Short mmCIF file of C-alpha atoms and ligand atoms in Angstrom, two decimals:
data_model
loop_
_atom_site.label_atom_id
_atom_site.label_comp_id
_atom_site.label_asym_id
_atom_site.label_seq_id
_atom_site.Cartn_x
_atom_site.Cartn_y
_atom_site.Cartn_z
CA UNK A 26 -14.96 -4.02 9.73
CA UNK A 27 -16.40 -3.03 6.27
CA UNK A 28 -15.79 0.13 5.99
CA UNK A 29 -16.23 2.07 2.26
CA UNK A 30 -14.10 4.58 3.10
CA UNK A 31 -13.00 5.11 -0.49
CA UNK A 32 -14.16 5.94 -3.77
CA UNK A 33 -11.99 3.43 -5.18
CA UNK A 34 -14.26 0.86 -2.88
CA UNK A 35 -17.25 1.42 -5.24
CA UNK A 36 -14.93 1.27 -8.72
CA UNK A 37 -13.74 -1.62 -7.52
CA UNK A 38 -17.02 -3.46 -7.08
CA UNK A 39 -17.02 -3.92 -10.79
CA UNK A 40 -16.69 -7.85 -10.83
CA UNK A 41 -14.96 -9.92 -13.61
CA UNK A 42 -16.46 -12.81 -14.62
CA UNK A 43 -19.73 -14.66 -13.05
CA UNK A 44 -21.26 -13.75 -9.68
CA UNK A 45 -19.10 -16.09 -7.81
CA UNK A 46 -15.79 -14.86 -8.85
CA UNK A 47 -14.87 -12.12 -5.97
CA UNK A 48 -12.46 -10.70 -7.73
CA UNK A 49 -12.63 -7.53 -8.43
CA UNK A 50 -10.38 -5.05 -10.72
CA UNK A 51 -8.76 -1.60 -11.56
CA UNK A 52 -7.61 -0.16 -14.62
CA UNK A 53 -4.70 1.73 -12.69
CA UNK A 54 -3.16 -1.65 -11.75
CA UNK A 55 -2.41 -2.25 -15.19
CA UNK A 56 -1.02 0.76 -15.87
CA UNK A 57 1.73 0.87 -13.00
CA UNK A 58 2.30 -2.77 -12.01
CA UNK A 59 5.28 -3.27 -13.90
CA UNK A 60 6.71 0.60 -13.39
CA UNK A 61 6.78 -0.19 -9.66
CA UNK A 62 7.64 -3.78 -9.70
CA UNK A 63 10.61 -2.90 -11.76
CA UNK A 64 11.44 0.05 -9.31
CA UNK A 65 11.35 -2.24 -6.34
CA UNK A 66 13.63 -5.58 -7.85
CA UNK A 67 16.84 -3.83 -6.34
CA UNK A 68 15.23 -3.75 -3.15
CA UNK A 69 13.12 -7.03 -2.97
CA UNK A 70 15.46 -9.05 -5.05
CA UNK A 71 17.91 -8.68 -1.99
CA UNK A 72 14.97 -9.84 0.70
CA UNK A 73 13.70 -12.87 2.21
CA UNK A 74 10.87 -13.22 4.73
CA UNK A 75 7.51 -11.68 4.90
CA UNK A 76 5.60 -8.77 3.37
CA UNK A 77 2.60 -6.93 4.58
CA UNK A 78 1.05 -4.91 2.37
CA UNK A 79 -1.56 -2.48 3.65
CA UNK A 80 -4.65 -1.64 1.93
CA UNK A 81 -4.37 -4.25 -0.78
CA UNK A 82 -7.26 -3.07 -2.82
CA UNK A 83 -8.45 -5.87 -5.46
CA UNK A 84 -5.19 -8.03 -4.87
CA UNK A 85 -3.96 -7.27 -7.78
CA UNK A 86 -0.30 -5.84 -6.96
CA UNK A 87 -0.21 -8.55 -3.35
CA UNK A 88 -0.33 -11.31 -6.34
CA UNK A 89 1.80 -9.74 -8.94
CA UNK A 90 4.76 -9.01 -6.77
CA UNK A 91 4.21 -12.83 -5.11
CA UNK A 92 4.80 -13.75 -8.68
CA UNK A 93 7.76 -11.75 -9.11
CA UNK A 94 8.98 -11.99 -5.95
CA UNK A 95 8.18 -15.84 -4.52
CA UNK A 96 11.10 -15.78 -2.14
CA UNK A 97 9.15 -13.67 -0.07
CA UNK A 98 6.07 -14.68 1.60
CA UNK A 99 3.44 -11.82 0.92
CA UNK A 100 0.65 -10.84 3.23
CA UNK A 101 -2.46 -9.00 1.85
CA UNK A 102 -4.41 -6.68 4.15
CA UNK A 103 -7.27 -4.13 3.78
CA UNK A 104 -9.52 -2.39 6.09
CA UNK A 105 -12.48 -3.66 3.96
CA UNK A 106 -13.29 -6.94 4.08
CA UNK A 107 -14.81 -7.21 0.52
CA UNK A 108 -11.62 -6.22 -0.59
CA UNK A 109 -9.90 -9.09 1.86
CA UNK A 110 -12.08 -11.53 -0.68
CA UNK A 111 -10.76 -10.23 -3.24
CA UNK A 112 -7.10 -10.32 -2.40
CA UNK A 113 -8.08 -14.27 -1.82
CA UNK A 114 -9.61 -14.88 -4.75
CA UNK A 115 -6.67 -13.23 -7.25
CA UNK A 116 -4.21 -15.49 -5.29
CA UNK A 117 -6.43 -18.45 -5.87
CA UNK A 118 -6.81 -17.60 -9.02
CA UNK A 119 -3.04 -17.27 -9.48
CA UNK A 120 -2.37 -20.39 -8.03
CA UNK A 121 -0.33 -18.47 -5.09
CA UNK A 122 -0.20 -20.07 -1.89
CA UNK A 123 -0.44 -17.12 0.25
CA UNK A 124 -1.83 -16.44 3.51
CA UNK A 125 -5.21 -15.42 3.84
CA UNK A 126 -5.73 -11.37 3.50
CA UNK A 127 -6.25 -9.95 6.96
CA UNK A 128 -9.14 -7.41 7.94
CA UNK A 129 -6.31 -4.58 9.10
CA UNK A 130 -7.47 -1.03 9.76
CA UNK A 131 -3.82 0.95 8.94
CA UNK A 132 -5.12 2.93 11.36
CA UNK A 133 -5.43 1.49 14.56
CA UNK A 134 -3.33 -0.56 16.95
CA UNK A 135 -2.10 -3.67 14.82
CA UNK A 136 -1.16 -6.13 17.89
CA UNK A 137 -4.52 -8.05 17.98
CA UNK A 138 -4.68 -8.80 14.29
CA UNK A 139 -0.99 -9.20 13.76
CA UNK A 140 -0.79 -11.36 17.07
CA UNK A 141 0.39 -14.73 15.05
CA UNK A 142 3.64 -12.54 13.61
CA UNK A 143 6.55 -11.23 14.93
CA UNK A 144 7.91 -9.02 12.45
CA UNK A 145 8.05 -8.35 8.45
CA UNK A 146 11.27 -7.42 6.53
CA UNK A 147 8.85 -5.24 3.94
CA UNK A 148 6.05 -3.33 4.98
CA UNK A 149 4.75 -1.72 1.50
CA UNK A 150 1.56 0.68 1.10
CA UNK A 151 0.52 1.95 -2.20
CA UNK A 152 -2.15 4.26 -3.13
CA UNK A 153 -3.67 4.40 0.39
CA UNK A 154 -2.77 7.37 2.48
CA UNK A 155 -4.00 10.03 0.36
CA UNK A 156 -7.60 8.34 0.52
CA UNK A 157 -7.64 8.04 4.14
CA UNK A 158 -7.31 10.51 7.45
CA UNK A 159 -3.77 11.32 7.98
CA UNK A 160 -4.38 8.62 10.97
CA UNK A 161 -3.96 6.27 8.47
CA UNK A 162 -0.59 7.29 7.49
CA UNK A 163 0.50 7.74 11.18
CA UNK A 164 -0.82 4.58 12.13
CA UNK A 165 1.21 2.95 9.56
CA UNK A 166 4.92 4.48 11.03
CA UNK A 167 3.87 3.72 14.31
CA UNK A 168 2.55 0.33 13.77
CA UNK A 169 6.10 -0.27 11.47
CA UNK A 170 8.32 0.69 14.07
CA UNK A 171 6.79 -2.43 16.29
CA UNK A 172 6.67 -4.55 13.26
CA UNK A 173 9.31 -4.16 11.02
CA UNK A 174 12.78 -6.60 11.43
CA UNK A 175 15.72 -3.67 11.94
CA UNK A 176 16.54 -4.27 8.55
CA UNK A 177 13.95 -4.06 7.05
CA UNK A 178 12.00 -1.52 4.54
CA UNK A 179 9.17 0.07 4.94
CA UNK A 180 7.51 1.41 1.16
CA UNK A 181 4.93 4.13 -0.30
CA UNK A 182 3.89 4.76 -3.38
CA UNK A 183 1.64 7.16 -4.93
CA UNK A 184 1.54 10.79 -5.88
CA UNK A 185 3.51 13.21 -3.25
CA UNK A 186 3.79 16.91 -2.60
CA UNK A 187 7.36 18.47 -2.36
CA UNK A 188 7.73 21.17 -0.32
CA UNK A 189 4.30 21.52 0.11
CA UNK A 190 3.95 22.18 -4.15
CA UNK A 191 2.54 19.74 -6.31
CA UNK A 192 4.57 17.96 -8.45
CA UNK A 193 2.08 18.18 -11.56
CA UNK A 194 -1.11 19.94 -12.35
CA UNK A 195 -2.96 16.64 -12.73
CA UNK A 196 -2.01 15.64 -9.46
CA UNK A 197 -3.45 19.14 -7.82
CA UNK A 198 -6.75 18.74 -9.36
CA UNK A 199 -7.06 14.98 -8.24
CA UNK A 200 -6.11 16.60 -4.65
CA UNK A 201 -8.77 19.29 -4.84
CA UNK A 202 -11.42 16.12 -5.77
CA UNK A 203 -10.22 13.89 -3.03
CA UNK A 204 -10.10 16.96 -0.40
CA UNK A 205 -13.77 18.23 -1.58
CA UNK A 206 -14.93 14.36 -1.23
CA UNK A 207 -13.81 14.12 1.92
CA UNK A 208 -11.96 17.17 4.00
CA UNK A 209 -9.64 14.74 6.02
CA UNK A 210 -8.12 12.85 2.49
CA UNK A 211 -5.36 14.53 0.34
CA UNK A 212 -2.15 14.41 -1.53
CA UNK A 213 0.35 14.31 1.75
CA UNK A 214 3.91 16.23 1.28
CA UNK A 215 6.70 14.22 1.79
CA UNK A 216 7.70 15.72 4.40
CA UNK A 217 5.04 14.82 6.24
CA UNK A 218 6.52 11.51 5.85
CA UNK A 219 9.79 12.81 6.76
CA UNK A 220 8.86 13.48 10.03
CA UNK A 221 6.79 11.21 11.08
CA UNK A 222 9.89 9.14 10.24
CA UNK A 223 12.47 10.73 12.42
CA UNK A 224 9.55 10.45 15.12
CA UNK A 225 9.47 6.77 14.46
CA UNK A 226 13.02 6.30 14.61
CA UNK A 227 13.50 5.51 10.27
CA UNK A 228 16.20 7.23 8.18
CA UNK A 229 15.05 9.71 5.64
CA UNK A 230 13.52 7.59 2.34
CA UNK A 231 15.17 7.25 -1.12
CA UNK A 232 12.59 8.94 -3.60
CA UNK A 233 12.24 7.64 -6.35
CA UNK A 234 10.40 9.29 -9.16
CA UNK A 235 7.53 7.11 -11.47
CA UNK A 236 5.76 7.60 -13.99
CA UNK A 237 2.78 10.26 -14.03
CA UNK A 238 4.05 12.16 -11.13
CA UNK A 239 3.95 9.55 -8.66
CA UNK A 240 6.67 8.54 -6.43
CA UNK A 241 8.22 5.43 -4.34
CA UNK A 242 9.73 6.09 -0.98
CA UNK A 243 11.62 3.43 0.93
CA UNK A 244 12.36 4.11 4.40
CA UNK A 245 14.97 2.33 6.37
CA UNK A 246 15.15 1.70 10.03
CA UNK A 247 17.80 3.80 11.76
CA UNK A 248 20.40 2.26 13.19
C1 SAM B 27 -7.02 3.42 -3.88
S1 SAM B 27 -7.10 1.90 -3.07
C2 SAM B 27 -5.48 1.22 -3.41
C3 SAM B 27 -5.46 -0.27 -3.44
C4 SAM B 27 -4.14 -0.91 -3.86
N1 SAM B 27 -3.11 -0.69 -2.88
C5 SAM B 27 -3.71 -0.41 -5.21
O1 SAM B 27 -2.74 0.36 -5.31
O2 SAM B 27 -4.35 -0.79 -6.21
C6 SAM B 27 -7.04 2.28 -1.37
C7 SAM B 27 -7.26 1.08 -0.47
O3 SAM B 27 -6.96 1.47 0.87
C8 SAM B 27 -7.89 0.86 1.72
N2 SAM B 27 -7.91 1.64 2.97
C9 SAM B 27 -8.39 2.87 3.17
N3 SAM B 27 -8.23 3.23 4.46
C10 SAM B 27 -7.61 2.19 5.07
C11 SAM B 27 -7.19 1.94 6.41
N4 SAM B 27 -7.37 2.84 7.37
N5 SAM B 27 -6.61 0.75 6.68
C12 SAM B 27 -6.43 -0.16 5.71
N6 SAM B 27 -6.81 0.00 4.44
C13 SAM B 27 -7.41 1.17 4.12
C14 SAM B 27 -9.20 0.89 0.93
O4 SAM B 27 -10.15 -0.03 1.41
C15 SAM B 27 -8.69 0.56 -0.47
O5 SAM B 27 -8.68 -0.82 -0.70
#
């Protein structure tokens, strides 16, 4: 299933140490790690159970929130399976005992690779849907509906449009690069989101604004 279907995948191929270490790194991790670990404590601190993460990247975040959140069990995924290595190796490396990262396309029919689990309480994807068909993004509400516990939360982050506006200029020029890459990516509106919520039977998210124009939304399962 290795599929390069980001730019990211190639920046991320940057290795750290010697040629058996497969992990592999990004600057932007740094930068927002503790920004949107700090955003999500009201919501994780209150959790127990399993997380899935989709389209893990490097590992990087799947081990930082496992270390700042060990009551939950977290679950690394990516649709690349170089990536899935690295997720791995940053746990090892970490001395988490997670589960093995999963080869997971976002979006396709989940059942077959998710067939050991019944459901998560957090389903979290960050910096994924704008570098990726809007399949991706639809995949992932209609995938959560089957796979999220009724209480449970299902998370983006990343930059959003509002209204269909930008919400900086930095963040329309990165659009225009990632639509001129490739015509099917871009910076989605949220309320794209919005409705492909209400189709998937979630509540409307709580925004929450971060740092450089990005956002956090957190939907909730209606009732
Ligand atoms: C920009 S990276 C973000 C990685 C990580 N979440 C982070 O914030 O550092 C986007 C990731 O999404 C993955 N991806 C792209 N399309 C996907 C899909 N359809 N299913 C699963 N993962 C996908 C890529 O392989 C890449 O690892």
């Amino acid at each position: 299933m290795t599929t390069p279907t980001t730019p990211h995948v190639n920046k991320y191929r940057s290795k750290i140490s010697g040629s058996n270490d497969e992990r592999l790194t990004t600057e932007v991790f740094e930068r927002n790690k503790k920004p949107i670990s700090k955003a999500l404590f009201p919501y994780l601190d209150k959790i127990t159970g399993d997380a899935l993460e989709i389209g893990s990247g490097t590992g990087q975040h799947l081990s930082y929130l496992a270390k700042n959140f060990p009551h939950i069990i977290w679950h690394g995924t990516d649709i690349d399976e170089v990536h899935c290595k690295s997720i791995d190796a940053w746990a090892k490396f970490n001395s988490l005992n997670l589960p093995h990262a999963l080869a997971l396309d976002a979006a396709s029919d989940w059942s077959s690779v998710l067939k050991e689990y019944d459901s998560f309480n957090v389903i979290i994807s960050m910096n994924v849907i704008h570098i990726s068909p809007i399949s991706t993004l639809e995949g992932i509400f209609l995938n959560s509906a089957r796979f999220i516990k009724n209480d449970g939360i299902l998370v983006f982050y990343g930059p959003f449009k509002k209204g269909n506006k930008h919400t900086g200029e930095g963040n329309k020029i990165f659009d225009q690069r990632l639509r001129s890459e490739n015509s099917t990516w871009g910076v989605r509106c949220i309320s794209t989101l919005e409705r492909l919520a209400a189709d998937n039977k979630f509540d409307s998210p709580e925004v929450i604004e971060m740092p450089a124009n990005n956002y956090l939304l957190v939907f909730k399962k209606s009732d």
